[in-house]
mmCIF file of C-alpha atoms and ligand atoms in Angstrom:
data_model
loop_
_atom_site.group_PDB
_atom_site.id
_atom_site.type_symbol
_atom_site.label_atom_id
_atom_site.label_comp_id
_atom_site.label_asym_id
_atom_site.label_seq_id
_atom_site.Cartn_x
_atom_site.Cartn_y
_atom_site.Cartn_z
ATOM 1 C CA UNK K 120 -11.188 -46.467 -0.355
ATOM 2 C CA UNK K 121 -11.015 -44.951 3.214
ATOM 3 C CA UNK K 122 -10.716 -46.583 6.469
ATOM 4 C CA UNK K 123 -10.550 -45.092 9.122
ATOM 5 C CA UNK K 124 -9.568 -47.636 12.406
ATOM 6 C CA UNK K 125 -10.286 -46.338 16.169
ATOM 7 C CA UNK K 126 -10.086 -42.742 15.475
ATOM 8 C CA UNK K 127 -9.529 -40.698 18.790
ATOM 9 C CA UNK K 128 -9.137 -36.834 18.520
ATOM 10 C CA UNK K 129 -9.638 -34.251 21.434
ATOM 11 C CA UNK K 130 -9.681 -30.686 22.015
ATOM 12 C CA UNK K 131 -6.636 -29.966 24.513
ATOM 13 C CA UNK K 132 -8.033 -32.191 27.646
ATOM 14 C CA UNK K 133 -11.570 -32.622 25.919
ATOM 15 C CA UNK K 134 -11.827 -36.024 24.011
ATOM 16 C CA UNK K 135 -14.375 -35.545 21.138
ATOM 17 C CA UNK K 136 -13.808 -38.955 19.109
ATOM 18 C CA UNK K 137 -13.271 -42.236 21.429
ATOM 19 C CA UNK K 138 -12.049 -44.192 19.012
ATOM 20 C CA UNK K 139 -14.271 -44.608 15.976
ATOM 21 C CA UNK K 140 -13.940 -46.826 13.099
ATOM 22 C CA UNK K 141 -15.628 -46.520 9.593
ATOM 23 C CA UNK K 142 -15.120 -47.760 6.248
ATOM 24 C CA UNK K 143 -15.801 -45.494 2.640
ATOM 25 C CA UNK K 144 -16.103 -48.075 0.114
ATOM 26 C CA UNK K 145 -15.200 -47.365 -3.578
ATOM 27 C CA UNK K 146 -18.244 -45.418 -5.092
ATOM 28 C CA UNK K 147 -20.307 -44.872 -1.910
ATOM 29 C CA UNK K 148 -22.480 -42.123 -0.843
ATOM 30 C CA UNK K 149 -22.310 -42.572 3.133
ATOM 31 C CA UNK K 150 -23.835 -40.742 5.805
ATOM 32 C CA UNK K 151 -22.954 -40.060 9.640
ATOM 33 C CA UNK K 152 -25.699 -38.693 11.399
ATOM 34 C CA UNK K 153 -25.857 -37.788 15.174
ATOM 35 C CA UNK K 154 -26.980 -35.664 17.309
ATOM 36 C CA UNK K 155 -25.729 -31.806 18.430
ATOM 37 C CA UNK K 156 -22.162 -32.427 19.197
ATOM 38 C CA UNK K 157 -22.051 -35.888 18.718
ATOM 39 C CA UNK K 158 -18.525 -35.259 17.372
ATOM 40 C CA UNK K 159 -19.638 -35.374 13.073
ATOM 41 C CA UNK K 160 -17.532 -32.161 12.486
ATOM 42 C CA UNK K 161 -14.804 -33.296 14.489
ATOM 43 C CA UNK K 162 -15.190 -36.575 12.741
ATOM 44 C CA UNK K 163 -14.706 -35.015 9.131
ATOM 45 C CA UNK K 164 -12.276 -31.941 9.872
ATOM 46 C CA UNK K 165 -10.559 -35.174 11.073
ATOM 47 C CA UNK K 166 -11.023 -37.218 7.887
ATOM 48 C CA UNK K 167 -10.353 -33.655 5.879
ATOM 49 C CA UNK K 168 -6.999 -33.588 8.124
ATOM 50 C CA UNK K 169 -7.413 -30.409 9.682
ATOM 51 C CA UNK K 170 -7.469 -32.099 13.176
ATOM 52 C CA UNK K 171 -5.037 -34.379 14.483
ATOM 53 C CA UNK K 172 -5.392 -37.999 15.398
ATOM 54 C CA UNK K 173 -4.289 -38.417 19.089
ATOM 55 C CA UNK K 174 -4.564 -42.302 18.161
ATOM 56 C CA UNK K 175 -5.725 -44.313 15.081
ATOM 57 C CA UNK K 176 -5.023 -44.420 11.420
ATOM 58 C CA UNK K 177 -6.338 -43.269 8.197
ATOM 59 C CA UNK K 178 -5.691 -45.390 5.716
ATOM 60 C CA UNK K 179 -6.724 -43.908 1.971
ATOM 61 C CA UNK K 180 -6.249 -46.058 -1.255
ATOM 62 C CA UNK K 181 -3.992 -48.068 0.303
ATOM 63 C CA UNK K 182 -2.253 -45.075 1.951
ATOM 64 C CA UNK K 183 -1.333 -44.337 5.357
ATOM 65 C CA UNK K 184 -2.175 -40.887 5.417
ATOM 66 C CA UNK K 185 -2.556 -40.304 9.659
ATOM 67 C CA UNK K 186 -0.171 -37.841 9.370
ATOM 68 C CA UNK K 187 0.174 -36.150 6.322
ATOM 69 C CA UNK K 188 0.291 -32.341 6.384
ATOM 70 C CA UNK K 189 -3.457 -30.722 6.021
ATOM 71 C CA UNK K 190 -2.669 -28.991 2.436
ATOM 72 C CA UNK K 191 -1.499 -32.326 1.455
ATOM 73 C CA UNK K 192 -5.227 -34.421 1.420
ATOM 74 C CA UNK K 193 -6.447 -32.337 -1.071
ATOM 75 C CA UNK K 194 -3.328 -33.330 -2.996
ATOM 76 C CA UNK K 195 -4.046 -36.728 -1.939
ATOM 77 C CA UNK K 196 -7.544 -36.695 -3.631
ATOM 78 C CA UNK K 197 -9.680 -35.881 -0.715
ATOM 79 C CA UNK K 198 -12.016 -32.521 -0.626
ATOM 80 C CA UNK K 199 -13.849 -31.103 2.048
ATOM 81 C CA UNK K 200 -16.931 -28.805 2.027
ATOM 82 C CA UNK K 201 -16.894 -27.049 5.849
ATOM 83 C CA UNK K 202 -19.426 -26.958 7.819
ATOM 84 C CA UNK K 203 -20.838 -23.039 7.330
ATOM 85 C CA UNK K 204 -19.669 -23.127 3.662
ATOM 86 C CA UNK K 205 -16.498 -20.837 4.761
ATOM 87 C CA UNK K 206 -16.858 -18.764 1.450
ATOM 88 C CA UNK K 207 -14.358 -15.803 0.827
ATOM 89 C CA UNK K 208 -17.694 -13.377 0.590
ATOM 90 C CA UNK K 209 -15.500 -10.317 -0.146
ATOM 91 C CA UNK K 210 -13.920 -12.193 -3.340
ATOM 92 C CA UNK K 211 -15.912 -12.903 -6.562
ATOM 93 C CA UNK K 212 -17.572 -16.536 -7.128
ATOM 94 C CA UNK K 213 -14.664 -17.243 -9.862
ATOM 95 C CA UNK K 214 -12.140 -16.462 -7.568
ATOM 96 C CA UNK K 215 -13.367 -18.715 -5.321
ATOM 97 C CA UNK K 216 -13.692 -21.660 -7.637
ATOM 98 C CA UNK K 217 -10.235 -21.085 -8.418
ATOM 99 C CA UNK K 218 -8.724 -21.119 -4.792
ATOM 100 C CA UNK K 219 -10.173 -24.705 -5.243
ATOM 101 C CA UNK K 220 -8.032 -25.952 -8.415
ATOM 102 C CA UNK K 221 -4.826 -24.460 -6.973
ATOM 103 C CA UNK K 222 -2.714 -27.920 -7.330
ATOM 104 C CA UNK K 223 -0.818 -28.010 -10.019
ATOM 105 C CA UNK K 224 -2.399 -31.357 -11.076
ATOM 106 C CA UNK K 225 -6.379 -29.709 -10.703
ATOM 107 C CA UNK K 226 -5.110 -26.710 -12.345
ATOM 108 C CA UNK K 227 -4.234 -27.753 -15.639
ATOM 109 C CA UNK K 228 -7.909 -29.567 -15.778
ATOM 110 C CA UNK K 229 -9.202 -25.523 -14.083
ATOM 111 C CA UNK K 230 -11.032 -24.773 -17.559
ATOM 112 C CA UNK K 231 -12.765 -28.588 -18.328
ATOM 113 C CA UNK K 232 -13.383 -28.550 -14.401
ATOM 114 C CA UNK K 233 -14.971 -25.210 -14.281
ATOM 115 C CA UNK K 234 -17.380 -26.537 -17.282
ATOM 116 C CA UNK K 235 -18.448 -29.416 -15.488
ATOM 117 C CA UNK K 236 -19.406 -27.286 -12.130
ATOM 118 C CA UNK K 237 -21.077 -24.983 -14.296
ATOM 119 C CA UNK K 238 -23.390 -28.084 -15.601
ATOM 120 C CA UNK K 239 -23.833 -29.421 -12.502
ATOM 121 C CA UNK K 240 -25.144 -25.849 -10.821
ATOM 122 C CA UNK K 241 -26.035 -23.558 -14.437
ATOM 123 C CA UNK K 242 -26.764 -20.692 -11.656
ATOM 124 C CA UNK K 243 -22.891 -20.231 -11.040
ATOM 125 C CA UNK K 244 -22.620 -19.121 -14.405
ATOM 126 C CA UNK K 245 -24.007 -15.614 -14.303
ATOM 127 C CA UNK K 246 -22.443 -15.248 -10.790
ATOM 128 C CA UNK K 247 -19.218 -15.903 -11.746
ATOM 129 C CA UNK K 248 -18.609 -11.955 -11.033
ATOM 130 C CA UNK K 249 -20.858 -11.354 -8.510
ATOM 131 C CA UNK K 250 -18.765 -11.354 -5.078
ATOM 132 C CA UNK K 251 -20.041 -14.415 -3.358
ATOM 133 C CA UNK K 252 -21.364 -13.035 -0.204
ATOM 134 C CA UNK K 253 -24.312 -11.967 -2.402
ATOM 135 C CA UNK K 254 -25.571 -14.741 -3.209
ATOM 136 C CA UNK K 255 -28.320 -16.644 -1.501
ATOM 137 C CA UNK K 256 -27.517 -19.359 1.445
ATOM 138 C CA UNK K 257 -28.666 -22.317 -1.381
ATOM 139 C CA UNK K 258 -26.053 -20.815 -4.138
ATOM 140 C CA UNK K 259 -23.506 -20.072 -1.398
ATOM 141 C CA UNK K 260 -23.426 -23.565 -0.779
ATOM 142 C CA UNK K 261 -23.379 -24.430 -4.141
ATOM 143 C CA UNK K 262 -20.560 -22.461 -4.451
ATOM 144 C CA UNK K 263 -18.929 -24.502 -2.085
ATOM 145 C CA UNK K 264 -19.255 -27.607 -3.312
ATOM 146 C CA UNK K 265 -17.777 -26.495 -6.466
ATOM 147 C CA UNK K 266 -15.089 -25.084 -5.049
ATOM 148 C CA UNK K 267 -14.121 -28.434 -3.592
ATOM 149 C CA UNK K 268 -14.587 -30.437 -6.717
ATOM 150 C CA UNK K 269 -12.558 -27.544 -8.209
ATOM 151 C CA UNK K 270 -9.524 -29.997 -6.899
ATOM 152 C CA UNK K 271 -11.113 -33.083 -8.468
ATOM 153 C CA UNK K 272 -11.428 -35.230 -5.781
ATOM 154 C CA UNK K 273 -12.054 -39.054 -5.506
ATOM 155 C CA UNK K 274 -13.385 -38.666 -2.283
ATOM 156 C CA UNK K 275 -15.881 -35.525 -1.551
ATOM 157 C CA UNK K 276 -16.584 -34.854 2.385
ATOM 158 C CA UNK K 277 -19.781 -32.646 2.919
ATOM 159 C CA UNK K 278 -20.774 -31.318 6.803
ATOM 160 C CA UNK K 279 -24.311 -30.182 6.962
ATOM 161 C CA UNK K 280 -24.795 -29.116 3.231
ATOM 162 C CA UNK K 281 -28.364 -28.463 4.220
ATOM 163 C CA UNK K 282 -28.089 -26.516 7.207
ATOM 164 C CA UNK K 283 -30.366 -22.996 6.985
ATOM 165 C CA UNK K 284 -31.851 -23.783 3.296
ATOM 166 C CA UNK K 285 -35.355 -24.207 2.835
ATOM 167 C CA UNK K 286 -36.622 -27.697 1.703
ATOM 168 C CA UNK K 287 -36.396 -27.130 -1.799
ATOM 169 C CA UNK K 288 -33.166 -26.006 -2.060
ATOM 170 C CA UNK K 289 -31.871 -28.841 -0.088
ATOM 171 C CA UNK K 290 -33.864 -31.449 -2.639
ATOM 172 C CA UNK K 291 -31.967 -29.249 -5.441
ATOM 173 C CA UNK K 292 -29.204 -29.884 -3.509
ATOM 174 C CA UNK K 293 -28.840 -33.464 -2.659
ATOM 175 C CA UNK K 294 -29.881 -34.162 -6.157
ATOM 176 C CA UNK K 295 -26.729 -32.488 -6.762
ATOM 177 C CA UNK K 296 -24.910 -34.500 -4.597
ATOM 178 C CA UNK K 297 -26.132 -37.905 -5.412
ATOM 179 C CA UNK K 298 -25.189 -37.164 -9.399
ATOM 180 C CA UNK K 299 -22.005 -36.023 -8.050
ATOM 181 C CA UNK K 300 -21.796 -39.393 -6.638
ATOM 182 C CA UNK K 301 -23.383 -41.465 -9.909
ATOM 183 C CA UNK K 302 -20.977 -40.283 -12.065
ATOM 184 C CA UNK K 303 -17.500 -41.749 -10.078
ATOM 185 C CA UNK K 304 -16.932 -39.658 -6.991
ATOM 186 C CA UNK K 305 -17.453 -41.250 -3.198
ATOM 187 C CA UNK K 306 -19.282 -39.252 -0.801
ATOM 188 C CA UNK K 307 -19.240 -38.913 2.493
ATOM 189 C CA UNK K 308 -22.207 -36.646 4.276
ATOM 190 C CA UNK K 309 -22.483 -35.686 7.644
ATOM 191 C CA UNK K 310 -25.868 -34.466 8.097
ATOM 192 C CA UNK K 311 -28.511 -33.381 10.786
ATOM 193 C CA UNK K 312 -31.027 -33.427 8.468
ATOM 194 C CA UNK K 313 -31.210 -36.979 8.894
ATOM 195 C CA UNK K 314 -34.485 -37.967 6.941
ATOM 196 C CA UNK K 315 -32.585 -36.680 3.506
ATOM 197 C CA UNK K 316 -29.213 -38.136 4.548
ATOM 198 C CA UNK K 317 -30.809 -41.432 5.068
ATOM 199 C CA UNK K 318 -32.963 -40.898 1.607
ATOM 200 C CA UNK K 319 -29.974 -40.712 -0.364
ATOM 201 C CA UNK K 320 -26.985 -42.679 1.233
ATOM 202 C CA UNK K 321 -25.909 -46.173 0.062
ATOM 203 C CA UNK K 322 -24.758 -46.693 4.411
ATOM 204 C CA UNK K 323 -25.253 -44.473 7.327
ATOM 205 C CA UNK K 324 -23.388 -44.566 10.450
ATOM 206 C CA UNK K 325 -24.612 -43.443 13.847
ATOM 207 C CA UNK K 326 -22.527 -40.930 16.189
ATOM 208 C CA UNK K 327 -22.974 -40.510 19.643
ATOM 209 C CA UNK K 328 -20.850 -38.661 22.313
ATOM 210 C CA UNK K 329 -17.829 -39.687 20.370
ATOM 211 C CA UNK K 330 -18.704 -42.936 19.830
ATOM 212 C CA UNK K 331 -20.040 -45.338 16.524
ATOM 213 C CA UNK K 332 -23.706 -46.158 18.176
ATOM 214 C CA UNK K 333 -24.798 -48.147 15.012
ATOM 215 C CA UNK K 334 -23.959 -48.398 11.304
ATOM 216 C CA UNK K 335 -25.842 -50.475 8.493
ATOM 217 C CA UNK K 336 -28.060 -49.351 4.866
ATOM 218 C CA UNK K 337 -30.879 -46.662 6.080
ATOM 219 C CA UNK K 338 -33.095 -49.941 5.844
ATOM 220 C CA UNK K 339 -31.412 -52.210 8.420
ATOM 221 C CA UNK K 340 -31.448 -48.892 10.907
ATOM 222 C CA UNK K 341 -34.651 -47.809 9.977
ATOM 223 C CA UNK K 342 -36.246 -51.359 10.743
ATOM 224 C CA UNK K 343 -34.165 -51.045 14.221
ATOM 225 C CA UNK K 344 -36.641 -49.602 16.205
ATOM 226 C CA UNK K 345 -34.666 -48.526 19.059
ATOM 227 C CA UNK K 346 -32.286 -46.510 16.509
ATOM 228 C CA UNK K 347 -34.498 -45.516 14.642
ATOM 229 C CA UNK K 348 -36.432 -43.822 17.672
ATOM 230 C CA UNK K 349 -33.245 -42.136 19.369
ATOM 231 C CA UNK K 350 -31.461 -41.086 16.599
ATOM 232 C CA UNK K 351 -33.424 -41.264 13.283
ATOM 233 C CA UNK K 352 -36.225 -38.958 14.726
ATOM 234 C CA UNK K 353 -38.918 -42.012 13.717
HETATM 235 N N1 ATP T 209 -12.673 -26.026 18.929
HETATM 236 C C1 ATP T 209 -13.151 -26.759 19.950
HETATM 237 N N2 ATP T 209 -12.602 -26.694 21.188
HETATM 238 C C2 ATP T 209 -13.083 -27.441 22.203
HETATM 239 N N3 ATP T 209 -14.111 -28.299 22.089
HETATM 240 C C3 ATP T 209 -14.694 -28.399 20.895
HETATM 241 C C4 ATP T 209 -14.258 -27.653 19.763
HETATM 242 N N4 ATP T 209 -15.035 -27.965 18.709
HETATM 243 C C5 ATP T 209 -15.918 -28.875 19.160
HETATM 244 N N5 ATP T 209 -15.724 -29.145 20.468
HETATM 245 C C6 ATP T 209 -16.486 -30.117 21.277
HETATM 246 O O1 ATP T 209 -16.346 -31.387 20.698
HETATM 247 C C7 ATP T 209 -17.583 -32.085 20.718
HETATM 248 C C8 ATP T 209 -17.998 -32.457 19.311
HETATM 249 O O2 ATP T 209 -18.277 -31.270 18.576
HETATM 250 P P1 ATP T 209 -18.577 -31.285 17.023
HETATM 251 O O3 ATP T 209 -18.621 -29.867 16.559
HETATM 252 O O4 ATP T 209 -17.645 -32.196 16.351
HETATM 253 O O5 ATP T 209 -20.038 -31.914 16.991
HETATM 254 P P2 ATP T 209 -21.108 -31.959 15.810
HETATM 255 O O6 ATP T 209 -21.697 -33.313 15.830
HETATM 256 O O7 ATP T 209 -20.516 -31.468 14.564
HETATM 257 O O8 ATP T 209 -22.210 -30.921 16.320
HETATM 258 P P3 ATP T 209 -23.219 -29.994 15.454
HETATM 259 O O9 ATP T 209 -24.352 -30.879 15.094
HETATM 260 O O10 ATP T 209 -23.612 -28.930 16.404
HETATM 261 O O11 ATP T 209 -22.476 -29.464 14.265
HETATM 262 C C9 ATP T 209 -18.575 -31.179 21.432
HETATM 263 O O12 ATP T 209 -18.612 -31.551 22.780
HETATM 264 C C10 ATP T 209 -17.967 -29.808 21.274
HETATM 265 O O13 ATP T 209 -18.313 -28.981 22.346
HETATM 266 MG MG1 MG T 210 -20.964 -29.971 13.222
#
Protein backbone atom coordinates (compact mmCIF):
# COMPACT_ATOMS: atom_id res chain seq x y z
CA UNK A 1 0.00 0.00 0.00
CA UNK A 2 3.16 2.21 0.46
CA UNK A 3 6.32 2.23 -1.37
CA UNK A 4 8.62 4.14 -0.79
CA UNK A 5 11.70 3.99 -3.74
CA UNK A 6 15.34 5.51 -2.85
CA UNK A 7 14.23 7.93 -0.33
CA UNK A 8 16.98 10.69 0.28
CA UNK A 9 16.18 13.55 2.80
CA UNK A 10 18.81 15.86 4.58
CA UNK A 11 18.99 18.47 7.07
CA UNK A 12 20.34 21.71 5.14
CA UNK A 13 23.98 20.16 4.07
CA UNK A 14 23.47 17.02 6.44
CA UNK A 15 22.11 13.94 4.46
CA UNK A 16 20.12 11.75 6.96
CA UNK A 17 18.40 9.17 4.42
CA UNK A 18 20.78 7.93 1.39
CA UNK A 19 18.34 6.67 -0.51
CA UNK A 20 16.19 4.03 1.15
CA UNK A 21 13.61 1.87 -0.25
CA UNK A 22 10.77 -0.05 1.62
CA UNK A 23 7.59 -1.56 0.85
CA UNK A 24 4.14 -1.49 3.44
CA UNK A 25 2.12 -4.22 2.17
CA UNK A 26 -1.73 -4.21 2.57
CA UNK A 27 -2.44 -5.31 6.26
CA UNK A 28 1.14 -5.36 7.62
CA UNK A 29 2.52 -4.57 10.92
CA UNK A 30 6.28 -3.61 9.93
CA UNK A 31 9.07 -2.57 11.91
CA UNK A 32 12.36 -0.39 11.25
CA UNK A 33 14.71 -0.74 13.86
CA UNK A 34 18.23 0.89 14.09
CA UNK A 35 20.37 2.24 16.07
CA UNK A 36 20.63 6.07 17.80
CA UNK A 37 20.33 8.21 14.80
CA UNK A 38 20.22 5.75 12.33
CA UNK A 39 17.80 8.12 10.54
CA UNK A 40 14.08 6.04 11.83
CA UNK A 41 12.54 9.49 12.75
CA UNK A 42 13.72 11.08 9.79
CA UNK A 43 12.54 8.05 7.96
CA UNK A 44 8.81 8.39 9.25
CA UNK A 45 8.43 12.34 9.66
CA UNK A 46 9.39 11.58 6.01
CA UNK A 47 6.74 8.93 5.32
CA UNK A 48 4.25 11.25 7.68
CA UNK A 49 5.34 14.16 5.11
CA UNK A 50 6.60 16.55 7.44
CA UNK A 51 10.11 16.36 5.78
CA UNK A 52 10.85 16.77 2.30
CA UNK A 53 12.21 14.29 -0.16
CA UNK A 54 15.41 15.81 -1.73
CA UNK A 55 15.04 12.66 -4.18
CA UNK A 56 12.70 9.60 -4.39
CA UNK A 57 9.03 8.92 -4.43
CA UNK A 58 6.26 7.91 -2.26
CA UNK A 59 3.95 6.14 -3.86
CA UNK A 60 0.56 5.39 -1.57
CA UNK A 61 -2.41 3.27 -2.98
CA UNK A 62 -1.40 3.82 -6.18
CA UNK A 63 -0.70 7.53 -5.47
CA UNK A 64 2.16 9.64 -6.06
CA UNK A 65 2.10 11.49 -3.03
CA UNK A 66 6.17 12.89 -2.95
CA UNK A 67 4.90 16.08 -2.79
CA UNK A 68 1.73 16.59 -1.39
CA UNK A 69 1.34 19.32 1.23
CA UNK A 70 1.96 17.87 5.01
CA UNK A 71 -1.86 18.54 6.21
CA UNK A 72 -2.78 16.71 3.16
CA UNK A 73 -1.45 12.80 4.24
CA UNK A 74 -3.66 12.71 6.91
CA UNK A 75 -6.32 13.51 4.33
CA UNK A 76 -4.74 10.99 2.25
CA UNK A 77 -5.27 8.22 4.92
CA UNK A 78 -1.95 8.22 6.56
CA UNK A 79 -1.51 9.04 10.55
CA UNK A 80 1.42 9.60 12.44
CA UNK A 81 2.09 9.15 16.20
CA UNK A 82 5.51 11.51 16.89
CA UNK A 83 8.14 10.48 18.42
CA UNK A 84 7.68 12.12 22.25
CA UNK A 85 3.86 11.76 21.90
CA UNK A 86 3.68 15.76 21.20
CA UNK A 87 0.44 15.99 23.39
CA UNK A 88 -1.24 19.51 23.87
CA UNK A 89 -0.70 18.92 27.92
CA UNK A 90 -2.40 22.27 28.70
CA UNK A 91 -5.70 21.08 26.72
CA UNK A 92 -8.07 18.33 28.04
CA UNK A 93 -7.70 14.56 26.67
CA UNK A 94 -11.10 15.18 24.55
CA UNK A 95 -9.78 18.06 23.05
CA UNK A 96 -7.04 16.35 21.97
CA UNK A 97 -8.81 13.41 20.42
CA UNK A 98 -10.67 15.86 18.57
CA UNK A 99 -7.70 17.89 16.99
CA UNK A 100 -7.29 14.32 15.50
CA UNK A 101 -10.81 13.94 13.58
CA UNK A 102 -10.59 17.51 12.24
CA UNK A 103 -11.20 16.40 8.37
CA UNK A 104 -14.31 16.80 7.38
CA UNK A 105 -14.47 13.13 6.23
CA UNK A 106 -13.08 11.76 10.09
CA UNK A 107 -15.34 14.19 11.59
CA UNK A 108 -18.61 13.08 10.70
CA UNK A 109 -17.42 9.36 11.96
CA UNK A 110 -15.86 11.81 15.49
CA UNK A 111 -18.67 10.11 17.77
CA UNK A 112 -18.46 6.10 16.35
CA UNK A 113 -14.56 6.86 16.25
CA UNK A 114 -14.32 8.17 19.70
CA UNK A 115 -16.28 4.78 20.84
CA UNK A 116 -13.94 2.61 19.27
CA UNK A 117 -10.71 4.44 20.97
CA UNK A 118 -12.49 4.30 24.06
CA UNK A 119 -12.69 0.24 23.63
CA UNK A 120 -9.47 -0.07 22.54
CA UNK A 121 -7.87 2.03 25.75
CA UNK A 122 -11.27 1.98 28.51
CA UNK A 123 -8.72 4.30 30.66
CA UNK A 124 -9.37 7.35 28.24
CA UNK A 125 -12.76 7.31 29.32
CA UNK A 126 -12.62 8.86 32.76
CA UNK A 127 -9.82 11.17 31.45
CA UNK A 128 -11.63 12.56 28.90
CA UNK A 129 -11.57 15.91 31.20
CA UNK A 130 -8.56 15.58 32.81
CA UNK A 131 -5.96 17.96 30.89
CA UNK A 132 -3.61 15.50 29.35
CA UNK A 133 -0.37 16.51 30.80
CA UNK A 134 -1.66 14.66 33.90
CA UNK A 135 -1.74 11.68 32.90
CA UNK A 136 0.92 9.05 33.19
CA UNK A 137 3.75 8.55 30.29
CA UNK A 138 1.75 4.92 29.37
CA UNK A 139 -1.82 6.88 29.03
CA UNK A 140 -0.08 9.87 27.42
CA UNK A 141 0.86 7.68 24.79
CA UNK A 142 -2.24 6.13 24.62
CA UNK A 143 -3.61 9.26 24.12
CA UNK A 144 -1.65 9.62 21.22
CA UNK A 145 -2.38 6.89 19.40
CA UNK A 146 -5.93 7.71 19.62
CA UNK A 147 -5.57 10.88 18.58
CA UNK A 148 -4.12 9.62 15.32
CA UNK A 149 -6.72 7.01 14.65
CA UNK A 150 -9.06 9.92 15.53
CA UNK A 151 -8.48 10.60 11.51
CA UNK A 152 -9.15 6.95 10.63
CA UNK A 153 -6.28 6.04 8.93
CA UNK A 154 -5.41 3.06 6.60
CA UNK A 155 -2.00 3.40 7.34
CA UNK A 156 -0.88 4.14 11.19
CA UNK A 157 2.98 5.29 11.60
CA UNK A 158 4.23 4.87 15.30
CA UNK A 159 8.06 6.27 16.38
CA UNK A 160 9.17 4.78 19.60
CA UNK A 161 5.67 4.11 21.21
CA UNK A 162 7.63 2.50 23.99
CA UNK A 163 10.16 4.90 24.77
CA UNK A 164 10.26 5.77 28.88
CA UNK A 165 7.31 3.17 29.85
CA UNK A 166 7.99 0.43 32.03
CA UNK A 167 7.69 -3.15 30.57
CA UNK A 168 4.24 -3.63 31.31
CA UNK A 169 2.89 -0.80 29.93
CA UNK A 170 4.66 -1.34 26.74
CA UNK A 171 3.14 -5.20 26.61
CA UNK A 172 -0.33 -3.25 27.27
CA UNK A 173 0.72 -1.30 24.64
CA UNK A 174 1.81 -3.29 21.72
CA UNK A 175 -1.11 -5.49 22.43
CA UNK A 176 -2.83 -2.43 21.54
CA UNK A 177 -1.12 -1.99 18.55
CA UNK A 178 -1.14 -5.39 17.08
CA UNK A 179 -5.28 -5.42 17.52
CA UNK A 180 -5.11 -2.14 15.96
CA UNK A 181 -3.47 -3.92 13.21
CA UNK A 182 -5.85 -7.36 13.29
CA UNK A 183 -8.76 -5.59 12.78
CA UNK A 184 -7.78 -3.73 9.07
CA UNK A 185 -5.26 -1.01 9.73
CA UNK A 186 -1.34 -1.34 8.42
CA UNK A 187 1.27 -0.46 10.77
CA UNK A 188 4.34 0.76 10.52
CA UNK A 189 6.68 0.90 13.92
CA UNK A 190 9.85 2.37 14.32
CA UNK A 191 11.18 1.11 17.46
CA UNK A 192 14.42 0.91 19.67
CA UNK A 193 13.00 -1.46 21.69
CA UNK A 194 13.84 -3.91 19.22
CA UNK A 195 13.10 -7.33 21.04
CA UNK A 196 9.13 -6.19 21.14
CA UNK A 197 9.24 -4.67 17.64
CA UNK A 198 10.58 -7.85 16.31
CA UNK A 199 7.91 -9.92 18.66
CA UNK A 200 5.11 -8.39 17.01
CA UNK A 201 5.92 -7.32 13.33
CA UNK A 202 4.86 -9.37 10.27
CA UNK A 203 8.68 -7.71 8.50
CA UNK A 204 11.35 -5.64 10.01
CA UNK A 205 13.74 -3.56 8.22
CA UNK A 206 17.21 -2.60 9.39
CA UNK A 207 18.52 1.20 9.42
CA UNK A 208 21.87 2.21 9.54
CA UNK A 209 23.55 5.67 9.02
CA UNK A 210 20.90 6.38 6.49
CA UNK A 211 21.01 3.39 4.85
CA UNK A 212 18.55 -0.12 4.52
CA UNK A 213 21.32 -2.62 6.22
CA UNK A 214 18.88 -5.64 6.00
CA UNK A 215 15.14 -6.35 5.76
CA UNK A 216 13.28 -9.85 5.97
CA UNK A 217 10.41 -11.59 8.81
CA UNK A 218 12.13 -11.23 12.49
CA UNK A 219 12.94 -15.03 11.71
CA UNK A 220 15.10 -14.74 8.57
CA UNK A 221 17.11 -11.74 10.61
CA UNK A 222 17.09 -13.37 13.72
CA UNK A 223 18.69 -16.66 12.18
CA UNK A 224 21.31 -14.05 10.48
CA UNK A 225 23.78 -14.10 12.93
CA UNK A 226 25.76 -11.22 11.94
CA UNK A 227 22.41 -9.00 12.10
CA UNK A 228 21.21 -10.32 14.59
CA UNK A 229 24.48 -9.53 16.70
CA UNK A 230 24.93 -5.77 15.48
CA UNK A 231 21.65 -4.67 15.39
CA UNK A 232 19.13 -7.06 17.08
CA UNK A 233 21.10 -6.89 20.44
CA UNK A 234 21.30 -11.07 20.26
N1 LIG B 1 16.48 18.83 12.88
C1 LIG B 1 17.67 18.30 12.54
N2 LIG B 1 18.67 19.07 12.04
C2 LIG B 1 19.86 18.53 11.69
N3 LIG B 1 20.16 17.23 11.81
C3 LIG B 1 19.21 16.42 12.30
C4 LIG B 1 17.93 16.90 12.69
N4 LIG B 1 17.20 15.86 13.15
C5 LIG B 1 18.00 14.78 13.05
N5 LIG B 1 19.21 15.10 12.54
C6 LIG B 1 20.31 14.16 12.26
O1 LIG B 1 19.86 13.21 11.34
C7 LIG B 1 20.33 11.91 11.69
C8 LIG B 1 19.17 10.97 11.90
O2 LIG B 1 18.43 11.39 13.05
P1 LIG B 1 17.05 10.73 13.46
O3 LIG B 1 16.47 11.55 14.56
O4 LIG B 1 16.23 10.52 12.26
O5 LIG B 1 17.54 9.32 14.02
P2 LIG B 1 16.75 8.24 14.89
O6 LIG B 1 17.10 6.92 14.32
O7 LIG B 1 15.34 8.61 15.01
O8 LIG B 1 17.46 8.39 16.31
P3 LIG B 1 16.85 8.11 17.79
O9 LIG B 1 16.95 6.64 17.99
O10 LIG B 1 17.75 8.87 18.68
O11 LIG B 1 15.44 8.62 17.82
C9 LIG B 1 21.21 12.10 12.91
O12 LIG B 1 22.54 12.21 12.48
C10 LIG B 1 20.73 13.40 13.49
O13 LIG B 1 21.76 14.06 14.17
MG1 LIG C 1 14.04 8.96 16.57
Amino acid sequence: MLEVRDLQVAYGAARALWGVSLTVRQGELLCVVGPNGAGKTTLINALAGLLRAREGQLVFEGRDVTMLAPHRFCDAGIALVPEGRRLFTGMTVLENLELGSYLARSKAQRRETLEQVIELFPVIREKLASPAGELSGGQQQMVAIARALMARPRLLLLDEPSLGLSPLIVHDLFAAIRHINAVGTSVLLVEQNVAMAMEVSHRAYVLEEGRMVAEGTPRELLARSEIARAYLGV
